[in-house]
Amino acid sequence: MGSADLVAQAKRAAAFAAVNKHVTPDVRVLGVGTGSTVVFVVERLAELRAQGQLHPELVCVPTSFQSSQLIVAAGLRPAELNDLPADGDGLHAPIDVTIDGADEVDAELNVIKGGGAAHLREKVVAAASRALVIVGDSTKDARVLGDKWAGGVPVEVAPLAWRTAKAQIERIALPGAFELAAPAATLRQAVRKAGPVVTDNGNFVLDVCFGRIHDPPAVERRVMMVPGVVEVGIFSGMACEAWFGNEDGTIACRIPQSMAKKHE
Ligand SMILES: O=C(CO)[C@H](O)[C@H](O)COP(=O)(O)O
């Protein structure tokens, strides 16, 4: 088996394990992430549906055009977040659980997302969920963000502001929060289309390299303050569990390190 096949197999194993644990027949509203690992999440959902093991009224909230297409192709029912009834606790977290991929995950399960430029909807859906579960292959599993992922932090920006936002992000100084003396931002270019990537929301994406990120919440908050920034691809403190598939066929499940210590 080639290396790409092994990585796909690892992603599939993690996706199947997460669905098996979290998408029980009592789950009524499910958030569905975006990316190549999520393809396997939906593959497993289709199997469970065929076996009659899903809630008969299950609806799936997509996080992108791709995610919506996968849901429909699998015979599952898509739902818009705004159309879901409010829950009793006033937090408006009507989604039971969301399963999504990631570009990198640190020891506390802070996550970099947006490799597929879907992080705005992914974060909105994650924030409306009672649990966010991450799936991926073991290359995503890091101690500190930036240890492995060299693609930078995706930042969705309004097209009219991309140059000013880029300049202001590159001037961010947060002593101790990240490794580089100054962040470096690049406008993401499209493949097989001249010009920049345009997100599902009609915006552009800056990929911002900070080096290793020691304080993800501080970086996330600071970048969000730049005018024109729509969303930052750092998800701090949102994920409760991550599943990583290894190329040897084994799977690892992690919870935030601080929570694991409390249980020791
Ligand atoms: O954040 C994402 C899309 O915006 C993806 O979940 C992330 O890029 C991981 O993708 P893949 O499962 O293809 O490795």
XYZ file of N, CA and C and ligand atoms in Angstrom:
806
model
N 0.845 -1.199 0.000
C 0.000 0.000 0.000
C 0.888 1.261 0.000
N 0.565 2.243 -0.871
C 1.360 3.477 -0.917
C 1.107 4.354 0.299
N 1.959 5.365 0.446
C 1.857 6.213 1.641
C 0.517 6.980 1.686
N 0.034 7.445 0.506
C -1.250 8.176 0.479
C -2.390 7.249 0.905
N -2.310 5.980 0.482
C -3.362 5.018 0.867
C -3.333 4.755 2.369
N -2.120 4.692 2.921
C -1.999 4.444 4.368
C -2.583 5.606 5.166
N -2.325 6.827 4.682
C -2.867 8.011 5.373
C -4.399 7.991 5.283
N -4.930 7.663 4.098
C -6.393 7.608 3.941
C -6.970 6.533 4.862
N -6.285 5.407 4.948
C -6.762 4.323 5.817
C -6.750 4.764 7.290
N -5.727 5.530 7.658
C -5.630 6.024 9.039
C -6.775 7.001 9.335
N -7.051 7.881 8.376
C -8.149 8.845 8.556
C -9.480 8.103 8.686
N -9.651 7.090 7.856
C -10.902 6.325 7.848
C -11.114 5.630 9.199
N -10.037 5.040 9.727
C -10.147 4.323 11.005
C -10.556 5.295 12.119
N -9.938 6.488 12.121
C -10.271 7.480 13.157
C -11.720 7.944 13.002
N -12.117 8.206 11.761
C -13.483 8.687 11.507
C -14.509 7.638 11.942
N -14.268 6.389 11.590
C -15.221 5.327 11.949
C -15.316 5.186 13.473
N -14.172 5.240 14.149
C -14.178 5.080 15.611
C -14.966 6.207 16.272
N -14.766 7.434 15.791
C -15.471 8.580 16.391
C -16.977 8.474 16.145
N -17.367 8.100 14.942
C -18.810 7.964 14.646
C -19.399 6.844 15.501
N -18.693 5.710 15.571
C -19.221 4.573 16.355
C -19.479 4.977 17.804
N -18.567 5.803 18.356
C -18.745 6.182 19.764
C -19.834 7.262 19.934
N -19.831 8.243 19.045
C -20.645 9.441 19.323
C -21.992 9.498 18.610
N -22.135 8.800 17.479
C -23.413 8.915 16.775
C -24.281 7.711 17.133
N -24.796 7.780 18.331
C -25.675 6.730 18.860
C -27.108 7.021 18.387
N -28.007 6.023 18.500
C -29.361 6.232 17.966
C -30.127 7.379 18.629
N -29.665 7.873 19.786
C -30.384 8.997 20.415
C -29.897 10.359 19.893
N -28.856 10.386 19.061
C -28.382 11.668 18.519
C -29.354 12.137 17.445
N -29.865 13.347 17.655
C -30.938 13.868 16.799
C -30.411 14.941 15.837
N -29.367 15.700 16.301
C -28.788 16.757 15.462
C -27.268 16.597 15.467
N -26.701 16.447 14.272
C -25.264 16.167 14.137
C -24.617 17.241 13.269
N -23.498 17.791 13.720
C -22.716 18.716 12.894
C -21.709 17.922 12.079
N -21.621 18.234 10.793
C -20.714 17.498 9.910
C -19.659 18.462 9.375
N -18.399 18.162 9.675
C -17.288 19.027 9.283
C -16.979 18.968 7.805
N -15.766 19.389 7.473
C -15.339 19.528 6.071
C -13.959 18.913 5.907
N -13.691 18.367 4.709
C -12.344 17.878 4.416
C -12.326 16.414 4.046
N -11.120 15.884 3.813
C -10.998 14.508 3.326
C -11.312 13.485 4.417
N -11.072 13.795 5.690
C -11.383 12.838 6.751
C -12.898 12.739 6.960
N -13.564 13.861 6.774
C -15.024 13.885 6.968
C -15.744 13.033 5.910
N -15.111 12.839 4.775
C -15.686 11.931 3.768
C -15.919 10.555 4.412
N -14.969 10.127 5.254
C -15.104 8.816 5.908
C -16.144 8.853 7.040
N -16.274 10.012 7.685
C -17.332 10.173 8.694
C -18.679 9.917 8.028
N -18.885 10.519 6.879
C -20.180 10.384 6.202
C -20.347 8.968 5.634
N -19.237 8.355 5.214
C -19.317 6.955 4.748
C -19.871 6.062 5.867
N -19.366 6.260 7.074
C -19.837 5.441 8.204
C -21.297 5.776 8.559
N -21.645 7.076 8.466
C -23.042 7.456 8.740
C -23.983 6.762 7.754
N -23.562 6.689 6.483
C -24.404 6.040 5.467
C -24.582 4.561 5.799
N -23.514 3.927 6.291
C -23.623 2.507 6.678
C -24.614 2.347 7.833
N -24.477 3.211 8.850
C -25.362 3.116 10.021
C -26.813 3.385 9.618
N -26.981 4.323 8.701
C -28.347 4.628 8.216
C -28.932 3.395 7.546
N -28.133 2.742 6.671
C -28.617 1.552 5.953
C -28.967 0.428 6.935
N -28.256 0.398 8.063
C -28.522 -0.649 9.064
C -29.626 -0.238 10.044
N -30.205 0.937 9.833
C -31.275 1.413 10.715
C -30.780 1.754 12.113
N -29.514 2.158 12.205
C -28.953 2.426 13.543
C -28.860 3.913 13.889
N -29.442 4.769 13.052
C -29.449 6.206 13.368
C -30.834 6.614 13.845
N -30.912 7.708 14.569
C -32.213 8.256 14.966
C -33.047 8.465 13.698
N -34.316 8.041 13.693
C -35.111 8.164 12.458
C -35.283 9.602 12.001
N -35.147 10.561 12.938
C -35.311 11.967 12.543
C -33.996 12.732 12.566
N -32.880 11.998 12.446
C -31.573 12.675 12.482
C -31.466 13.729 11.388
N -30.983 14.924 11.776
C -30.634 15.932 10.764
C -29.161 16.283 10.918
N -28.521 16.646 9.796
C -27.083 16.946 9.790
C -26.870 18.397 9.377
N -26.097 19.119 10.188
C -25.816 20.522 9.895
C -24.474 20.596 9.177
N -24.461 21.050 7.920
C -23.211 21.097 7.162
C -22.340 22.291 7.561
N -21.047 22.184 7.260
C -20.125 23.285 7.552
C -19.554 23.903 6.279
N -19.998 23.415 5.115
C -19.469 23.935 3.848
C -20.319 23.389 2.709
N -20.060 23.868 1.528
C -20.710 23.315 0.329
C -20.366 21.832 0.210
N -19.065 21.497 0.401
C -18.652 20.080 0.293
C -19.419 19.212 1.274
N -19.507 19.679 2.498
C -20.156 18.930 3.568
C -21.643 18.724 3.249
N -22.281 19.749 2.729
C -23.683 19.665 2.370
C -23.892 18.629 1.255
N -22.988 18.635 0.262
C -23.078 17.670 -0.842
C -22.923 16.239 -0.330
N -21.973 16.048 0.609
C -21.741 14.700 1.165
C -22.987 14.205 1.895
N -23.580 15.092 2.680
C -24.764 14.726 3.481
C -25.897 14.268 2.557
N -26.156 15.050 1.537
C -27.263 14.741 0.624
C -26.966 13.447 -0.149
N -25.713 13.300 -0.633
C -25.354 12.108 -1.419
C -25.486 10.834 -0.581
N -25.315 10.963 0.739
C -25.407 9.782 1.617
C -26.856 9.497 2.027
N -27.799 10.277 1.527
C -29.207 10.045 1.862
C -29.577 10.570 3.237
N -28.731 11.445 3.793
C -29.020 12.021 5.116
C -29.735 13.358 4.922
N -30.346 13.844 6.007
C -31.170 15.052 5.898
C -30.373 16.280 6.357
N -30.127 17.260 5.461
C -29.398 18.461 5.892
C -30.315 19.426 6.642
N -29.746 20.227 7.522
C -30.536 21.237 8.244
C -29.697 22.497 8.399
N -30.353 23.639 8.289
C -29.675 24.923 8.517
C -29.682 25.228 10.004
N -28.581 25.757 10.482
C -28.470 26.082 11.905
C -29.605 27.004 12.369
N -29.924 28.008 11.544
C -30.958 28.974 11.933
C -32.349 28.357 12.027
N -32.536 27.195 11.386
C -33.859 26.577 11.393
C -34.063 25.611 12.557
N -32.996 25.369 13.332
C -33.126 24.415 14.444
C -33.828 25.086 15.617
N -34.683 24.342 16.309
C -35.370 24.956 17.453
C -34.391 25.285 18.581
N -34.701 26.342 19.319
C -33.855 26.723 20.458
C -33.930 25.641 21.522
N -32.832 25.438 22.241
C -32.866 24.454 23.320
C -33.225 25.157 24.624
N -33.418 24.361 25.659
C -33.930 24.891 26.914
C -32.923 25.714 27.705
N -31.612 25.536 27.472
C -30.639 26.147 28.375
C -30.271 27.588 28.019
N -30.852 28.106 26.922
C -30.603 29.497 26.566
C -29.277 29.731 25.865
N -28.452 28.724 25.737
C -27.143 28.901 25.094
C -27.236 28.766 23.578
N -28.319 28.323 23.097
C -28.541 27.939 21.712
C -27.397 27.047 21.199
N -27.304 25.887 21.809
C -26.376 24.848 21.348
C -27.219 23.646 20.947
N -27.932 23.785 19.819
C -28.919 22.758 19.470
C -28.302 21.509 18.846
N -26.986 21.513 18.606
C -26.348 20.361 17.950
C -25.812 19.421 19.038
N -26.181 18.151 18.955
C -25.730 17.201 19.979
C -24.208 17.045 19.931
N -23.697 16.791 18.736
C -22.245 16.595 18.589
C -21.849 16.950 17.160
N -20.647 17.527 17.018
C -20.078 17.780 15.688
C -18.787 16.995 15.548
N -18.618 16.345 14.401
C -17.369 15.622 14.122
C -16.709 16.316 12.936
N -15.439 16.719 13.127
C -14.763 17.521 12.101
C -13.285 17.143 12.041
N -12.645 17.463 10.948
C -11.203 17.244 10.790
C -10.422 18.417 11.352
N -9.103 18.373 11.198
C -8.251 19.465 11.660
C -6.936 19.419 10.901
N -6.252 20.553 10.887
C -4.918 20.593 10.292
C -3.856 20.284 11.337
N -4.101 20.660 12.579
C -3.179 20.333 13.678
C -3.923 20.459 15.005
N -3.516 19.616 15.959
C -4.173 19.578 17.281
C -3.055 19.581 18.334
N -3.150 20.467 19.340
C -2.097 20.463 20.374
C -2.525 19.632 21.591
N -1.675 19.632 22.620
C -1.917 18.757 23.777
C -3.217 19.090 24.503
N -3.640 20.366 24.439
C -4.893 20.785 25.089
C -6.090 20.691 24.143
N -5.866 20.127 22.963
C -6.872 20.038 21.898
C -7.289 21.416 21.371
N -6.370 22.408 21.482
C -6.543 23.600 20.661
C -6.210 23.163 19.230
N -6.904 23.740 18.269
C -6.859 23.189 16.924
C -6.612 24.288 15.891
N -5.839 23.958 14.854
C -5.795 24.814 13.649
C -6.704 24.171 12.617
N -7.616 24.970 12.067
C -8.523 24.500 11.024
C -8.573 25.545 9.904
N -9.104 25.118 8.755
C -9.244 26.063 7.654
C -8.391 25.702 6.451
N -7.760 24.506 6.506
C -7.019 24.045 5.329
C -7.926 23.962 4.114
N -9.212 23.730 4.371
C -10.201 23.698 3.291
C -10.992 24.997 3.201
N -10.515 26.023 3.909
C -11.121 27.371 3.873
C -12.564 27.390 4.387
N -12.908 26.441 5.247
C -14.293 26.354 5.732
C -14.408 26.734 7.210
N -13.374 27.353 7.774
C -13.325 27.497 9.240
C -14.360 28.457 9.809
N -14.894 29.379 9.019
C -15.944 30.260 9.558
C -17.174 29.419 9.932
N -17.683 28.661 8.961
C -18.883 27.858 9.261
C -18.548 26.748 10.245
N -17.332 26.209 10.137
C -16.943 25.143 11.073
C -16.953 25.657 12.511
N -16.483 26.880 12.711
C -16.448 27.399 14.094
C -17.852 27.739 14.591
N -18.676 28.277 13.719
C -20.057 28.597 14.112
C -20.788 27.309 14.517
N -20.614 26.273 13.715
C -21.282 24.995 14.012
C -20.699 24.372 15.288
N -19.378 24.441 15.439
C -18.749 23.886 16.658
C -19.271 24.603 17.900
N -19.426 25.930 17.803
C -19.874 26.712 18.960
C -21.334 26.441 19.302
N -22.076 25.907 18.332
C -23.488 25.587 18.577
C -23.659 24.116 18.954
N -22.551 23.458 19.283
C -22.584 22.015 19.566
C -22.252 21.757 21.030
N -22.866 20.726 21.575
C -22.547 20.380 22.958
C -21.216 19.630 23.048
N -20.743 19.090 21.912
C -19.415 18.439 21.897
C -18.818 18.580 20.506
N -17.508 18.877 20.461
C -16.770 18.900 19.184
C -15.722 17.801 19.246
N -15.825 16.857 18.315
C -14.899 15.721 18.265
C -14.078 15.849 16.978
N -12.750 15.774 17.131
C -11.843 15.944 15.987
C -11.358 14.578 15.501
N -11.254 14.447 14.185
C -10.740 13.200 13.598
C -9.640 13.527 12.590
N -8.637 12.653 12.527
C -7.560 12.870 11.556
C -6.550 11.748 11.627
N -5.536 11.840 10.802
C -4.438 10.874 10.893
C -3.398 11.420 11.872
N -2.450 10.584 12.255
C -1.545 10.950 13.360
C -0.603 12.102 13.020
N -0.491 12.484 11.741
C 0.368 13.636 11.415
C -0.211 14.932 11.988
N -1.488 14.907 12.379
C -2.134 16.121 12.927
C -1.888 16.278 14.425
N -1.381 15.226 15.036
C -1.257 15.165 16.491
C 0.068 15.811 16.932
N -0.027 16.992 17.568
C 1.186 17.731 17.951
C 1.125 18.100 19.433
N 2.278 18.482 19.998
C 2.267 18.956 21.387
C 1.884 20.437 21.405
N 2.515 21.193 20.460
C 2.288 22.637 20.360
C 1.869 22.936 18.922
N 0.906 23.842 18.732
C 0.512 24.208 17.360
C 1.712 24.818 16.637
N 1.934 24.361 15.413
C 3.106 24.828 14.654
C 4.245 23.838 14.699
N 4.143 22.814 15.569
C 5.178 21.776 15.623
C 5.274 21.038 14.300
N 4.105 20.746 13.702
C 4.074 19.908 12.506
C 3.485 20.630 11.298
N 2.414 21.372 11.518
C 1.679 22.008 10.410
C 2.416 23.274 9.968
N 2.851 23.281 8.700
C 3.631 24.418 8.212
C 2.775 25.372 7.383
N 1.471 25.085 7.289
C 0.604 25.882 6.410
C 0.144 27.204 7.015
N 0.493 27.465 8.271
C 0.064 28.706 8.918
C -1.382 28.643 9.387
N -1.824 29.724 10.005
C -3.193 29.810 10.524
C -4.071 30.479 9.459
N -5.106 29.775 8.963
C -5.997 30.391 7.988
C -6.843 31.498 8.641
N -6.872 32.640 8.000
C -7.666 33.772 8.506
C -8.573 34.240 7.367
N -9.896 34.122 7.570
C -10.836 34.569 6.536
C -10.998 36.076 6.659
N -10.844 36.787 5.526
C -10.928 38.254 5.553
C -11.891 38.752 4.482
N -12.526 39.879 4.762
C -13.369 40.523 3.752
C -12.464 40.981 2.615
N -12.849 40.714 1.349
C -11.979 41.072 0.226
C -11.527 42.531 0.250
N -12.429 43.438 0.641
C -12.076 44.865 0.592
C -10.956 45.215 1.570
N -10.715 44.327 2.533
C -9.767 44.653 3.610
C -8.522 43.765 3.608
N -8.315 42.978 2.553
C -7.263 41.969 2.697
C -5.882 42.577 2.853
N -5.617 43.688 2.136
C -4.273 44.271 2.226
C -4.035 44.930 3.592
N -5.051 45.668 4.070
C -4.882 46.337 5.366
C -4.839 45.296 6.489
N -5.685 44.260 6.366
C -5.685 43.218 7.403
C -4.327 42.505 7.417
N -3.804 42.214 6.235
C -2.490 41.540 6.139
C -1.416 42.388 6.848
N -1.409 43.693 6.525
C -0.392 44.573 7.104
C -0.534 44.631 8.627
N -1.780 44.687 9.113
C -1.977 44.803 10.564
C -1.657 43.487 11.282
N -1.980 42.381 10.647
C -1.650 41.077 11.263
C -0.132 40.922 11.348
N 0.576 41.381 10.300
C 2.041 41.214 10.288
C 2.727 42.101 11.319
N 1.970 43.054 11.879
C 2.547 43.920 12.924
C 2.164 43.459 14.332
N 1.448 42.339 14.444
C 1.023 41.885 15.780
C 2.243 41.467 16.605
N 2.312 42.001 17.816
C 3.373 41.595 18.755
C 2.685 41.128 20.033
N 2.954 39.912 20.427
C 2.379 39.351 21.663
C 3.497 38.568 22.335
N 4.305 39.226 23.134
C 5.491 38.557 23.677
C 5.171 37.208 24.313
N 5.866 36.176 23.872
C 5.713 34.838 24.454
C 4.587 34.010 23.857
N 3.691 34.644 23.084
C 2.528 33.902 22.586
C 2.860 33.069 21.353
N 3.816 33.541 20.558
C 4.229 32.762 19.386
C 5.705 32.975 19.110
N 6.231 32.115 18.246
C 7.684 32.008 18.084
C 8.314 33.113 17.231
N 7.686 33.457 16.093
C 8.336 34.381 15.158
C 8.374 35.807 15.714
N 9.380 36.577 15.296
C 9.468 37.985 15.709
C 8.284 38.746 15.118
N 7.900 38.362 13.892
C 6.722 38.991 13.253
C 6.013 37.933 12.421
N 4.664 37.888 12.482
C 3.930 36.924 11.657
C 4.080 37.270 10.168
N 3.974 36.241 9.332
C 4.064 36.466 7.876
C 2.787 35.926 7.230
N 2.057 36.799 6.516
C 0.763 36.409 5.938
C 0.844 36.334 4.414
N 0.190 35.312 3.861
C 0.143 35.132 2.401
C -1.320 35.007 1.981
N -1.694 35.679 0.894
C -3.052 35.533 0.353
C -3.130 34.186 -0.357
N -4.075 33.328 0.084
C -4.163 31.982 -0.500
C -4.633 32.054 -1.955
N -3.878 31.388 -2.831
C -4.201 31.403 -4.255
C -5.005 30.170 -4.643
N -5.914 30.331 -5.571
C -6.741 29.219 -6.034
C -5.940 28.302 -6.956
N -6.415 27.069 -7.090
C -5.840 26.116 -8.026
C -6.845 25.971 -9.172
N -6.358 26.027 -10.387
C -7.189 25.945 -11.589
C -8.233 27.065 -11.650
N -7.884 28.218 -11.105
C -8.660 29.459 -11.245
C -7.655 30.572 -10.984
N -7.602 31.569 -11.847
C -6.655 32.662 -11.635
C -7.118 33.492 -10.444
N -6.188 33.859 -9.567
C -6.530 34.732 -8.446
C -6.706 33.978 -7.150
N -7.228 34.677 -6.134
C -7.279 34.095 -4.790
C -8.390 33.071 -4.609
N -8.232 32.236 -3.571
C -9.335 31.372 -3.120
C -10.465 32.271 -2.635
N -11.689 31.947 -3.044
C -12.880 32.650 -2.544
C -13.668 31.637 -1.715
N -13.933 31.956 -0.460
C -14.590 30.997 0.433
C -16.069 30.848 0.083
N -16.727 29.881 0.736
C -18.172 29.693 0.547
C -18.951 30.955 0.932
N -18.309 31.832 1.686
C -18.969 33.065 2.145
C -18.555 34.286 1.314
N -17.797 34.051 0.236
C -17.397 35.146 -0.654
C -16.192 35.945 -0.163
N -15.447 35.382 0.792
C -14.291 36.099 1.336
C -12.965 35.500 0.853
N -11.848 36.149 1.231
C -10.499 35.651 0.922
C -9.906 34.985 2.169
N -8.767 34.301 1.978
C -8.082 33.659 3.108
C -6.614 34.086 3.130
N -6.173 34.557 4.284
C -4.740 34.789 4.517
C -4.215 33.605 5.316
N -3.091 33.025 4.907
C -2.448 31.997 5.720
C -1.311 32.671 6.474
N -1.414 32.648 7.800
C -0.501 33.442 8.616
C 0.427 32.531 9.409
N 1.727 32.688 9.135
C 2.706 31.864 9.838
C 3.182 32.591 11.104
N 2.999 31.941 12.259
C 3.436 32.493 13.551
C 4.616 31.702 14.106
N 5.054 30.645 13.399
C 5.956 29.684 14.033
C 5.161 28.897 15.059
N 5.836 28.414 16.099
C 5.104 27.642 17.117
C 4.236 28.597 17.953
N 3.007 28.143 18.231
C 2.067 29.005 18.959
C 1.951 28.495 20.393
N 2.459 29.281 21.336
C 2.474 28.859 22.747
C 1.203 29.244 23.476
N 0.509 30.272 22.986
C -0.716 30.736 23.650
C -1.824 30.904 22.595
N -2.433 29.770 22.148
C -3.435 29.855 21.083
C -4.600 30.803 21.388
N -5.171 30.801 22.633
C -6.303 31.725 22.859
C -5.906 33.186 22.668
N -4.686 33.557 23.090
C -4.254 34.955 22.958
C -4.098 35.325 21.481
N -3.540 34.419 20.692
C -3.356 34.702 19.262
C -4.721 34.780 18.571
N -5.594 33.841 18.918
C -6.947 33.838 18.314
C -7.659 35.171 18.595
N -7.648 35.583 19.863
C -8.341 36.831 20.246
C -7.751 38.040 19.536
N -6.413 38.089 19.497
C -5.742 39.277 18.930
C -6.011 39.411 17.426
N -5.953 38.282 16.711
C -6.186 38.355 15.252
C -7.636 38.749 14.976
N -8.555 38.260 15.820
C -9.977 38.609 15.630
C -10.220 40.112 15.757
N -9.312 40.821 16.429
C -9.507 42.263 16.632
C -9.148 43.095 15.402
N -8.504 42.477 14.411
C -8.075 43.239 13.225
C -9.298 43.521 12.343
N -9.564 44.784 12.023
C -10.719 45.097 11.177
C -10.639 44.374 9.831
N -11.763 43.795 9.429
C -11.809 43.053 8.158
C -11.654 41.563 8.342
N -11.155 41.147 9.528
C -11.048 39.708 9.793
C -12.435 39.164 10.113
N -12.817 38.106 9.401
C -14.137 37.506 9.608
C -14.029 36.330 10.583
N -13.008 35.503 10.438
C -12.804 34.395 11.384
C -11.360 33.893 11.314
N -10.905 33.407 12.463
C -9.531 32.898 12.604
C -9.603 31.373 12.736
N -8.693 30.692 12.083
C -8.702 29.223 12.111
C -8.018 28.610 13.320
N -8.014 29.329 14.455
C -7.594 28.714 15.720
C -8.872 28.480 16.514
N -9.085 27.241 16.953
C -10.246 26.886 17.773
C -9.695 26.546 19.155
N -9.734 27.517 20.059
C -9.155 27.289 21.385
C -10.216 26.754 22.336
N -9.900 25.667 22.992
C -10.767 25.153 24.054
C -12.127 24.678 23.582
N -12.269 24.359 22.312
C -13.593 23.934 21.817
C -13.726 22.417 21.731
N -12.648 21.730 21.390
C -12.739 20.276 21.172
C -12.635 19.535 22.499
N -13.437 18.477 22.645
C -13.400 17.701 23.887
C -12.683 16.360 23.679
N -12.503 15.955 22.439
C -11.909 14.642 22.174
C -11.329 14.648 20.762
N -10.210 13.936 20.569
C -9.623 13.818 19.221
C -9.219 12.373 18.972
N -9.516 11.905 17.757
C -9.172 10.546 17.350
C -8.149 10.630 16.233
N -7.017 9.905 16.411
C -5.965 9.906 15.395
C -5.721 8.480 14.921
N -5.749 8.297 13.593
C -5.429 6.993 13.022
C -3.952 6.928 12.693
N -3.351 5.780 12.968
C -1.930 5.563 12.640
C -1.826 4.702 11.384
N -0.653 4.792 10.734
C -0.491 4.033 9.486
C -0.440 2.527 9.724
N -0.175 2.106 10.975
C -0.152 0.660 11.255
C -1.554 0.122 11.560
N -2.565 0.975 11.413
C -3.946 0.520 11.602
C -4.477 0.761 13.010
N -3.612 1.180 13.948
C -4.090 1.453 15.310
C -4.701 2.866 15.375
N -5.437 3.109 16.446
C -6.086 4.413 16.630
C -5.781 4.909 18.039
N -5.595 6.235 18.174
C -5.423 6.813 19.513
C -6.534 7.817 19.744
N -7.044 7.834 20.979
C -8.079 8.802 21.344
C -7.510 9.689 22.444
N -7.607 11.002 22.262
C -7.061 11.909 23.286
C -8.113 12.889 23.780
N -7.997 13.249 25.062
C -8.787 14.346 25.618
C -7.781 15.424 26.024
N -8.210 16.657 26.346
C -7.235 17.687 26.720
C -6.335 17.208 27.868
N -5.043 17.507 27.755
C -4.054 17.027 28.728
C -4.422 17.412 30.164
N -4.929 18.654 30.348
C -5.261 19.102 31.709
C -6.400 18.268 32.292
N -7.335 17.841 31.441
C -8.432 17.001 31.936
C -7.930 15.593 32.235
N -7.032 15.102 31.371
C -6.488 13.747 31.579
C -5.745 13.703 32.909
N -5.022 14.800 33.249
C -4.260 14.838 34.519
C -5.201 14.778 35.712
N -6.338 15.491 35.597
C -7.304 15.499 36.708
C -7.819 14.100 37.001
N -7.890 13.260 35.952
C -8.430 11.904 36.104
C -7.388 10.912 36.596
N -6.093 11.363 36.668
C -5.028 10.417 37.067
C -5.103 10.081 38.553
O -10.476 22.659 8.566
C -10.749 22.022 7.577
C -11.446 22.604 6.421
O -11.581 23.987 6.559
C -10.423 20.575 7.519
O -11.132 19.913 8.517
C -8.930 20.409 7.723
O -8.258 21.138 6.711
C -8.517 18.945 7.672
O -8.778 18.417 6.413
P -8.452 16.915 6.019
O -9.391 16.041 6.773
O -8.669 16.901 4.526
O -7.013 16.638 6.372
